[in-house]
JSON list of C-alpha atoms in Angstrom, two decimals:
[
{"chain": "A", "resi": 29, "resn": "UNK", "atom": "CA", "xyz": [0.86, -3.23, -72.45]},
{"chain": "A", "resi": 30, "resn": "UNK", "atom": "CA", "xyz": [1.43, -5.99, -69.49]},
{"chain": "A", "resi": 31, "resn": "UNK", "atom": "CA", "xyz": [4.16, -8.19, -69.00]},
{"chain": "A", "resi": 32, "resn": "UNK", "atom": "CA", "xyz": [3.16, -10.02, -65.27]},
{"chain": "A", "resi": 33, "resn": "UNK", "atom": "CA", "xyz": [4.23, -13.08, -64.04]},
{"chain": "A", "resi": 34, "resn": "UNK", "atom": "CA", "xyz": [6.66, -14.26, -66.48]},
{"chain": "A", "resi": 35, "resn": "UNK", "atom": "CA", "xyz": [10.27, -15.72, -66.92]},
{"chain": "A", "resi": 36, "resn": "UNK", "atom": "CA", "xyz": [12.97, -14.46, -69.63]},
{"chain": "A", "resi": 37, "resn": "UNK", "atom": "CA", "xyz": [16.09, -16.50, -69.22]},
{"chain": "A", "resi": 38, "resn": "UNK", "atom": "CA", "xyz": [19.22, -16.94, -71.56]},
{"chain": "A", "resi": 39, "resn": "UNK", "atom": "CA", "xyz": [18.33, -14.45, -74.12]},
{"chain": "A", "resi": 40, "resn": "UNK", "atom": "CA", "xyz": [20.94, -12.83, -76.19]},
{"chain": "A", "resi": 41, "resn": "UNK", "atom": "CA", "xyz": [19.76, -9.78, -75.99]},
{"chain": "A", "resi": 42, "resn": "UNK", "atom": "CA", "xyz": [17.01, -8.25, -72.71]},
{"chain": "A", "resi": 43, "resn": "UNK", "atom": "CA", "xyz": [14.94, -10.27, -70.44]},
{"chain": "A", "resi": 44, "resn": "UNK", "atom": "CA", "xyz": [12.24, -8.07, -71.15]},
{"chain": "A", "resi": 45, "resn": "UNK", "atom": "CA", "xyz": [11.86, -4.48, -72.84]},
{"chain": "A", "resi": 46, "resn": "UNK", "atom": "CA", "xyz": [9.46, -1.86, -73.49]},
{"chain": "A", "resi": 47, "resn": "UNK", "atom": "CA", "xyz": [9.74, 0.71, -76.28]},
{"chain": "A", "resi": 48, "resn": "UNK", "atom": "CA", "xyz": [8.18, 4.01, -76.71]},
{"chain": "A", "resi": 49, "resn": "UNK", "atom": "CA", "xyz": [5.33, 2.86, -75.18]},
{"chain": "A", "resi": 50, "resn": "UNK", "atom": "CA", "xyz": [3.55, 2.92, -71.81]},
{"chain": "A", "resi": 51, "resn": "UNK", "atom": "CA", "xyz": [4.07, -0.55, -69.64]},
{"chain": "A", "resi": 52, "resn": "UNK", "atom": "CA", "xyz": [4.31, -2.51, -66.93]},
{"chain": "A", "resi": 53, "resn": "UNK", "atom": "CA", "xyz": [6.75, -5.18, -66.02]},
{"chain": "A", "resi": 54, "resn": "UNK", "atom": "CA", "xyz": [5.09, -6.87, -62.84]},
{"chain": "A", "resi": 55, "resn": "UNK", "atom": "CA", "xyz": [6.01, -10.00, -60.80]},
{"chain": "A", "resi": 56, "resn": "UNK", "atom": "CA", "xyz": [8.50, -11.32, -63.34]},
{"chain": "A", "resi": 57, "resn": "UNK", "atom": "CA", "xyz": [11.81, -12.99, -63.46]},
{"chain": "A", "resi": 58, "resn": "UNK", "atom": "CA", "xyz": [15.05, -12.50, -65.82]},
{"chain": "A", "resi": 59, "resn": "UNK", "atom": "CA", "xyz": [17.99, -14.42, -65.44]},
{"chain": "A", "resi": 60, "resn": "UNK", "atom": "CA", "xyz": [21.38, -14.06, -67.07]},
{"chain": "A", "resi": 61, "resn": "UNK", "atom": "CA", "xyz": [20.17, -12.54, -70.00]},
{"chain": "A", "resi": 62, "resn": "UNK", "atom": "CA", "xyz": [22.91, -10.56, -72.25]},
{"chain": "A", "resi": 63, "resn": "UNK", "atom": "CA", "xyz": [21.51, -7.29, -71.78]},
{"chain": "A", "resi": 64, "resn": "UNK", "atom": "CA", "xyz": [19.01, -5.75, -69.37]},
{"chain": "A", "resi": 65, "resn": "UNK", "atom": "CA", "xyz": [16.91, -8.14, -67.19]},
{"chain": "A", "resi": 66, "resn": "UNK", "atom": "CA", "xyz": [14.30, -5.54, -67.28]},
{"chain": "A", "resi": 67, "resn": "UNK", "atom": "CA", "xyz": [14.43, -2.69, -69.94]},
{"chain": "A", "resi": 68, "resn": "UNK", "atom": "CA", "xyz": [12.38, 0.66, -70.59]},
{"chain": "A", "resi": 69, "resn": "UNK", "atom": "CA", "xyz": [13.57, 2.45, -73.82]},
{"chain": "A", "resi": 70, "resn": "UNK", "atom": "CA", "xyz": [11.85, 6.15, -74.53]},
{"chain": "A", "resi": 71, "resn": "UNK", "atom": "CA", "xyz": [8.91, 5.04, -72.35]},
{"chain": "A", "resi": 72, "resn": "UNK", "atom": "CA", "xyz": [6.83, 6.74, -70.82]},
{"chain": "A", "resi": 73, "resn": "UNK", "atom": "CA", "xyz": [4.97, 6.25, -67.15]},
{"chain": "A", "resi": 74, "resn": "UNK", "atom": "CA", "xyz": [5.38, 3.08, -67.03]},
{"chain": "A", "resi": 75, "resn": "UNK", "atom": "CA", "xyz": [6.80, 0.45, -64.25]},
{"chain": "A", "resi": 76, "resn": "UNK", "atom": "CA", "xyz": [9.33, -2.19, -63.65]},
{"chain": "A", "resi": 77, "resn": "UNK", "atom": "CA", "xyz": [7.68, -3.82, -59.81]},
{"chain": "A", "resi": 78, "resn": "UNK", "atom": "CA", "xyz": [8.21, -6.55, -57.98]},
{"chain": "A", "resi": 79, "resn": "UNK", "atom": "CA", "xyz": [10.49, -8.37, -60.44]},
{"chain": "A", "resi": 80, "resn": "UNK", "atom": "CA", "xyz": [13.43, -10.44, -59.30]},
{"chain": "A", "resi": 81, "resn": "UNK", "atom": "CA", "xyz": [16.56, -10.42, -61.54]},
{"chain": "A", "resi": 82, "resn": "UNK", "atom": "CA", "xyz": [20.01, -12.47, -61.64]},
{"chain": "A", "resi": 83, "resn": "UNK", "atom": "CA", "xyz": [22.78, -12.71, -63.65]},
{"chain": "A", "resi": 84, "resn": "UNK", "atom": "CA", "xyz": [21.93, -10.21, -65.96]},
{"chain": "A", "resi": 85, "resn": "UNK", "atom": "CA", "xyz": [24.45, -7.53, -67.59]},
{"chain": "A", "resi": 86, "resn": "UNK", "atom": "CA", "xyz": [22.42, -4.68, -65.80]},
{"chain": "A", "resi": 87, "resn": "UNK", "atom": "CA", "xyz": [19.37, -5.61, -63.69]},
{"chain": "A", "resi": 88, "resn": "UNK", "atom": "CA", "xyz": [16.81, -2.43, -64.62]},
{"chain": "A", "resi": 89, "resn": "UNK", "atom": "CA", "xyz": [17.08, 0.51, -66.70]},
{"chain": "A", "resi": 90, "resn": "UNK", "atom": "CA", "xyz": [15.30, 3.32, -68.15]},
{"chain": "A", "resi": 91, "resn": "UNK", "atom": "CA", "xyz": [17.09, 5.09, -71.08]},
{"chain": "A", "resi": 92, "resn": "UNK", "atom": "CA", "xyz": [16.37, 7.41, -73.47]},
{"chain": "A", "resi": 93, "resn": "UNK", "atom": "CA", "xyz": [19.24, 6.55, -76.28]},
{"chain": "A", "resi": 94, "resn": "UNK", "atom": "CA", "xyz": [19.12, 9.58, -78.23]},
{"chain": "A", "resi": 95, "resn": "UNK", "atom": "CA", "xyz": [18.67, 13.63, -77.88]},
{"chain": "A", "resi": 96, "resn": "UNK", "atom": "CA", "xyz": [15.16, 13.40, -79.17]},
{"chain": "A", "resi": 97, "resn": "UNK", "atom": "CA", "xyz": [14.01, 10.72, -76.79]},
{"chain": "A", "resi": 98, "resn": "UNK", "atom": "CA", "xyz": [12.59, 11.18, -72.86]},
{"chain": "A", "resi": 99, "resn": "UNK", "atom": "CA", "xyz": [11.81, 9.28, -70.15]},
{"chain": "A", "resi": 100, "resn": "UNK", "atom": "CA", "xyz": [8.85, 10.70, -68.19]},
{"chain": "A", "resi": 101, "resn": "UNK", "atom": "CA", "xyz": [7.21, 9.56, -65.43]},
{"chain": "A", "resi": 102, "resn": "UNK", "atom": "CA", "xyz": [8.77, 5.78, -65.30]},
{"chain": "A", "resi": 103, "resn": "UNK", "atom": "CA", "xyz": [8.88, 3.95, -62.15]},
{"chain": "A", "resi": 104, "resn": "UNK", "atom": "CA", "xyz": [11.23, 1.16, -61.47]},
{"chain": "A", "resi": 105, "resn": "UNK", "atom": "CA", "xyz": [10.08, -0.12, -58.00]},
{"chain": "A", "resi": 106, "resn": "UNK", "atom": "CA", "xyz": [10.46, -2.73, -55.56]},
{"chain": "A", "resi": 107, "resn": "UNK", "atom": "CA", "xyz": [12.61, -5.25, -57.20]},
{"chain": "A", "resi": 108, "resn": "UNK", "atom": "CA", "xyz": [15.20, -7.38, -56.05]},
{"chain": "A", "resi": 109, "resn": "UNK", "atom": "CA", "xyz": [18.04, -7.29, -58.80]},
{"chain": "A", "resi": 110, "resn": "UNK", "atom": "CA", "xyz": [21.12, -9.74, -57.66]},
{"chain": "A", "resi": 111, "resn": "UNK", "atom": "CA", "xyz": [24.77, -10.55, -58.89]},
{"chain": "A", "resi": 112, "resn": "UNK", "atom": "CA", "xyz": [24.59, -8.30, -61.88]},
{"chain": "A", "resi": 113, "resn": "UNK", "atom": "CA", "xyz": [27.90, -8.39, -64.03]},
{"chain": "A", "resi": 114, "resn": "UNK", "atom": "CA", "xyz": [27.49, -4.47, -64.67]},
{"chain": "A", "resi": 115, "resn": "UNK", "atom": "CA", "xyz": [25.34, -1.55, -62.75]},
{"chain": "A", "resi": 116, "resn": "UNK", "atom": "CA", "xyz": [22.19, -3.13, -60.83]},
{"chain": "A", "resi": 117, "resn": "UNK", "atom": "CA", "xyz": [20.17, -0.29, -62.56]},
{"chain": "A", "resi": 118, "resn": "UNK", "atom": "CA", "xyz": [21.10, 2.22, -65.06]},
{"chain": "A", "resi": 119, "resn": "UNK", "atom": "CA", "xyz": [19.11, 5.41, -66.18]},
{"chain": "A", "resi": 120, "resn": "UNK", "atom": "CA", "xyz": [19.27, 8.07, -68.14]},
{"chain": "A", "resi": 121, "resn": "UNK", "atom": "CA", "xyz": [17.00, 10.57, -70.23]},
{"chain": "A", "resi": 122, "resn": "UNK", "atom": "CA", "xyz": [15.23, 13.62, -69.23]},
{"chain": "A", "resi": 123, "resn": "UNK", "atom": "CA", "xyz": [11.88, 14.38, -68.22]},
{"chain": "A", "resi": 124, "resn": "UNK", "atom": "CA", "xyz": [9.57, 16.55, -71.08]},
{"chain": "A", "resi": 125, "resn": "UNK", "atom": "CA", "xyz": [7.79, 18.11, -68.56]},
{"chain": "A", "resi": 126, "resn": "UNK", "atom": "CA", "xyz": [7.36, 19.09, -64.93]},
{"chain": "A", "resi": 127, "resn": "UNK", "atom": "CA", "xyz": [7.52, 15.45, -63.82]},
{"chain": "A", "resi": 128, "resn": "UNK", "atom": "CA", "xyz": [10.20, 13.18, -62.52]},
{"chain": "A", "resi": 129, "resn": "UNK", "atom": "CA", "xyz": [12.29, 11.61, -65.56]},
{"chain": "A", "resi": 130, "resn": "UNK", "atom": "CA", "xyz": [12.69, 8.42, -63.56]},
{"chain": "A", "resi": 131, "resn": "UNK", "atom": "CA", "xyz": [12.27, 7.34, -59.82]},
{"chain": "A", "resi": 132, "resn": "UNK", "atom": "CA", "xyz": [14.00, 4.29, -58.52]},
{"chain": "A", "resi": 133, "resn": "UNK", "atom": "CA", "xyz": [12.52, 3.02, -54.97]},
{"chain": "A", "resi": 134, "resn": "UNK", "atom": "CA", "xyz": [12.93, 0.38, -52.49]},
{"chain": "A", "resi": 135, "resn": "UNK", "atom": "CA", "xyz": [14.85, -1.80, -54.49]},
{"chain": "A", "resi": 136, "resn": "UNK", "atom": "CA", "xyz": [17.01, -4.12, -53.18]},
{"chain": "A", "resi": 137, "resn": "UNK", "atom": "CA", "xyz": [20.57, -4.26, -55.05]},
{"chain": "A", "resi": 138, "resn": "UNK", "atom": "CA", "xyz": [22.89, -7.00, -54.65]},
{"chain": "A", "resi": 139, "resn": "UNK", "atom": "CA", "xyz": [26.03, -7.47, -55.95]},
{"chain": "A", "resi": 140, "resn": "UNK", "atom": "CA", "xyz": [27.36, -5.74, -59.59]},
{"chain": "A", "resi": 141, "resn": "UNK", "atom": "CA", "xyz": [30.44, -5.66, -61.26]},
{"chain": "A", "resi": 142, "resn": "UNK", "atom": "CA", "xyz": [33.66, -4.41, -59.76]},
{"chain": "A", "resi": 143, "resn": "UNK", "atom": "CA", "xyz": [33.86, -1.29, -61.64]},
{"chain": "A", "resi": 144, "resn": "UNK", "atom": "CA", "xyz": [30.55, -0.74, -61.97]},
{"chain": "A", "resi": 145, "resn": "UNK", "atom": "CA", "xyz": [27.63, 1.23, -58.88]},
{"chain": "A", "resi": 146, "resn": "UNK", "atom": "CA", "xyz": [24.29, -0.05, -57.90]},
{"chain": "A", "resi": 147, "resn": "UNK", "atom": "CA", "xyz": [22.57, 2.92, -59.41]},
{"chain": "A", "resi": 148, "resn": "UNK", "atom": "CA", "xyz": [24.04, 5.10, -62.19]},
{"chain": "A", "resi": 149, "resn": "UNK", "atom": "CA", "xyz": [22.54, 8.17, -63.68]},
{"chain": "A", "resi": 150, "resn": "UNK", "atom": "CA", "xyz": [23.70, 9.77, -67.06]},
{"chain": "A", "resi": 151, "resn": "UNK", "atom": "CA", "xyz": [22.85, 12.31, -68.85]},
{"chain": "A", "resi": 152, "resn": "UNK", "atom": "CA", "xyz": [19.18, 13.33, -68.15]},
{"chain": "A", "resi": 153, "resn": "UNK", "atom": "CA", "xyz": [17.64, 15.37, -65.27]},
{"chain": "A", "resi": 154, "resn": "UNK", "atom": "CA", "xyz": [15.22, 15.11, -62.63]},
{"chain": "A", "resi": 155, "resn": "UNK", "atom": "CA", "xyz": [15.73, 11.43, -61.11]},
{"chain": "A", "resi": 156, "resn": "UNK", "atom": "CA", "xyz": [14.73, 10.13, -58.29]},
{"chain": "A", "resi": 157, "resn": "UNK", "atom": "CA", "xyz": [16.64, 7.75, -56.46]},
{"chain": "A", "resi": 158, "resn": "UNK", "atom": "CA", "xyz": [15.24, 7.22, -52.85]},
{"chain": "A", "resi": 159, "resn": "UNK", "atom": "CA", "xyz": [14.95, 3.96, -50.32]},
{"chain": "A", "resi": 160, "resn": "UNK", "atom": "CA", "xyz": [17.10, 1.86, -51.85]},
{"chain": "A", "resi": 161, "resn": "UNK", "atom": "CA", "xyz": [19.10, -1.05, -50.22]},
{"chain": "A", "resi": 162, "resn": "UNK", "atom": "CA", "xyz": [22.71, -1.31, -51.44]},
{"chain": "A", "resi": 163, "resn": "UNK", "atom": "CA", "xyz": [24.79, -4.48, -50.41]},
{"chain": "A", "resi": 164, "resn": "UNK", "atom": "CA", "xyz": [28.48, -5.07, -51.73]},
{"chain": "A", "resi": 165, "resn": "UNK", "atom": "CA", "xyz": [27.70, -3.00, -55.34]},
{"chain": "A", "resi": 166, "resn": "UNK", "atom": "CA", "xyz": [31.07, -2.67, -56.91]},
{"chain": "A", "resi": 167, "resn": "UNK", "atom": "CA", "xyz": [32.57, 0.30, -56.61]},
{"chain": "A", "resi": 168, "resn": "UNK", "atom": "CA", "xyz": [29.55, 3.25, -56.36]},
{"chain": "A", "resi": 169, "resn": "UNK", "atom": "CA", "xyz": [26.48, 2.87, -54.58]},
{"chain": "A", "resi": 170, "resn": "UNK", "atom": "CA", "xyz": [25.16, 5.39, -56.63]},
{"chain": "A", "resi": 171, "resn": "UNK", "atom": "CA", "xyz": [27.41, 7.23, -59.33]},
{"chain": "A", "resi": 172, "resn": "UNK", "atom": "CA", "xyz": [25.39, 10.57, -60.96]},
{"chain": "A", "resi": 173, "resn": "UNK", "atom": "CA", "xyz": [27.28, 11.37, -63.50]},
{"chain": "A", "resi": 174, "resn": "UNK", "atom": "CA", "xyz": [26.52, 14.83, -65.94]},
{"chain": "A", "resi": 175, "resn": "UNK", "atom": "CA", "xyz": [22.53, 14.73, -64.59]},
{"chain": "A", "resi": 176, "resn": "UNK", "atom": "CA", "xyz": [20.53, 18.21, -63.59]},
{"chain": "A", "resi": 177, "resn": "UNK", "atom": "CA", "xyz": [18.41, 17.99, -60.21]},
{"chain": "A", "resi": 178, "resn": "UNK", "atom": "CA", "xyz": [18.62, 14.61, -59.03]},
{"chain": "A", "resi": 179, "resn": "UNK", "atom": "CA", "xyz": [16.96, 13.59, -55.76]},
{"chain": "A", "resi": 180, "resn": "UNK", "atom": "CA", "xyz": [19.13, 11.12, -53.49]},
{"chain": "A", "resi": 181, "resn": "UNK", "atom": "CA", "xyz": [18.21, 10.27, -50.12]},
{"chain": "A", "resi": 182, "resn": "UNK", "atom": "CA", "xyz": [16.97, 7.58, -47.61]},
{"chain": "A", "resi": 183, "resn": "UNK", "atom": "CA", "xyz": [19.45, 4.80, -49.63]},
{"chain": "A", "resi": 184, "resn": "UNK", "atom": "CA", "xyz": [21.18, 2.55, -47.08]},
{"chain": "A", "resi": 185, "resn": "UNK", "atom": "CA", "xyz": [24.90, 1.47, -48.90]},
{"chain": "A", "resi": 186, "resn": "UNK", "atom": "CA", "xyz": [27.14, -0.95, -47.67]},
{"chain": "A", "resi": 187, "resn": "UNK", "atom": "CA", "xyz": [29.94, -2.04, -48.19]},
{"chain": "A", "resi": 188, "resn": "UNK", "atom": "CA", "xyz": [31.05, -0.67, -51.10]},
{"chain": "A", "resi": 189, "resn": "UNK", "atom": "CA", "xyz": [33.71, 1.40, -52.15]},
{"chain": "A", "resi": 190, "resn": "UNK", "atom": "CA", "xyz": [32.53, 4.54, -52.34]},
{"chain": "A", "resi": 191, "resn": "UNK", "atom": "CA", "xyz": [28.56, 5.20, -51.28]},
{"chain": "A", "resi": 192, "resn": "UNK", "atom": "CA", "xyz": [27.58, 8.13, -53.67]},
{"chain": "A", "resi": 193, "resn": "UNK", "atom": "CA", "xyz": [29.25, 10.16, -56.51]},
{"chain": "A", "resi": 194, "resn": "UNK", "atom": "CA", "xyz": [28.31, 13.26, -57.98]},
{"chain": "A", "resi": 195, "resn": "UNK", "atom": "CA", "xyz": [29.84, 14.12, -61.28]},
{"chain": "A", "resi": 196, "resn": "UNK", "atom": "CA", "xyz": [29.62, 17.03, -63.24]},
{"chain": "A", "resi": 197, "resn": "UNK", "atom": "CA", "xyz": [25.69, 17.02, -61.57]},
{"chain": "A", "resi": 198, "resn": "UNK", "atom": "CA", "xyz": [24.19, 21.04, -60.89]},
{"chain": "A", "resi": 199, "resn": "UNK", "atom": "CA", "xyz": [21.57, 21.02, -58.07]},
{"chain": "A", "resi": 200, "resn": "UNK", "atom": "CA", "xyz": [21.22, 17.89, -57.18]},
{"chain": "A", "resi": 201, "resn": "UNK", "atom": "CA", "xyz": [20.64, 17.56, -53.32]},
{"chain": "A", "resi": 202, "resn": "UNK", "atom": "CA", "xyz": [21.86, 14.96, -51.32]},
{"chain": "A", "resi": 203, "resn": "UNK", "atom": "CA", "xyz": [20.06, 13.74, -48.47]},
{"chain": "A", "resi": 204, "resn": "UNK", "atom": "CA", "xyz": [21.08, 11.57, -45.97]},
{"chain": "A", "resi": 205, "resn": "UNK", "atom": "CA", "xyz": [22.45, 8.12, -47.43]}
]
């Protein structure tokens, strides 16, 4: 399924959201929704591009909310995500095979809550996080937190308070940030 140039404002719960299902959230706009401005949930390759997002709780995210669930081969790419009260994007889930779990590119990410990062990763493996653009997101750039072979490079952070954090994370190479 499609979601492309559309507008999801006010909502009480996200913007827009995809569930077990492959999608792709194109061109779109979410404003100060309650939630996620732009939500994948168990999904499969599928992409969040070119969307703009303000106000929301967290801009993007691709989770998998439960032990059984993955996140394969999801894409969340080239959006501009602004003045988020919480992270700009939040993942987590696992990949069920060889593939990525979830790669996050050339996004830019402005502004998130004090306590909160541009990017954090929980519990999953095999994300991506690469080109990003960071400006004055809370208090991580990017905060990993308990996830297996992460990728993080090429991000350009600042200011924040601290640029990237690796918590109980095995093998996951930093490259220059």
């Amino acid at each position: 399924s499609s979601i492309v140039d559309s507008d999801a404002d006010n909502n009480g719960y996200h913007g827009f959201g995809c569930s077990k299902a492959e999608c792709t959230i194109k061109n779109s706009r979410s404003h100060n929704n309650a939630r996620v401005g732009f939500a994948l949930n168990a999904s499969k390759n599928s992409v969040v591009e070119n969307n703009f997002g303000s106000g929301n709780a967290t801009g993007a995210g691709s989770y998998a909310p439960s032990e059984l669930d993955y996140n394969s081969g999801n894409i969340i790419r080239g959006n501009r995500l602004i003045e988020n009260r919480e992270h700009g994007i939040e993942i987590s889930g696992r990949a069920d095979s060889d593939q990525f779990a979830t790669r996050v590119e050339d996004n830019v990410l402005e502004g998130a809550g004090p306590n909160y990062a541009g990017i954090y990763a929980s519990d999953g493996s095999r994300h991506v996080i690469v080109g990003n653009e960071f400006i004055g997101t809370g208090r991580y750039g990017v905060h990993l937190n308990d996830v297996a072979d992460a990728h993080v490079a090429d991000n350009t952070i600042a200011p924040v308070g601290l640029g990237v954090l690796a918590t109980a994370t095995p093998g996951a190479p930093l490259g220059t940030n």
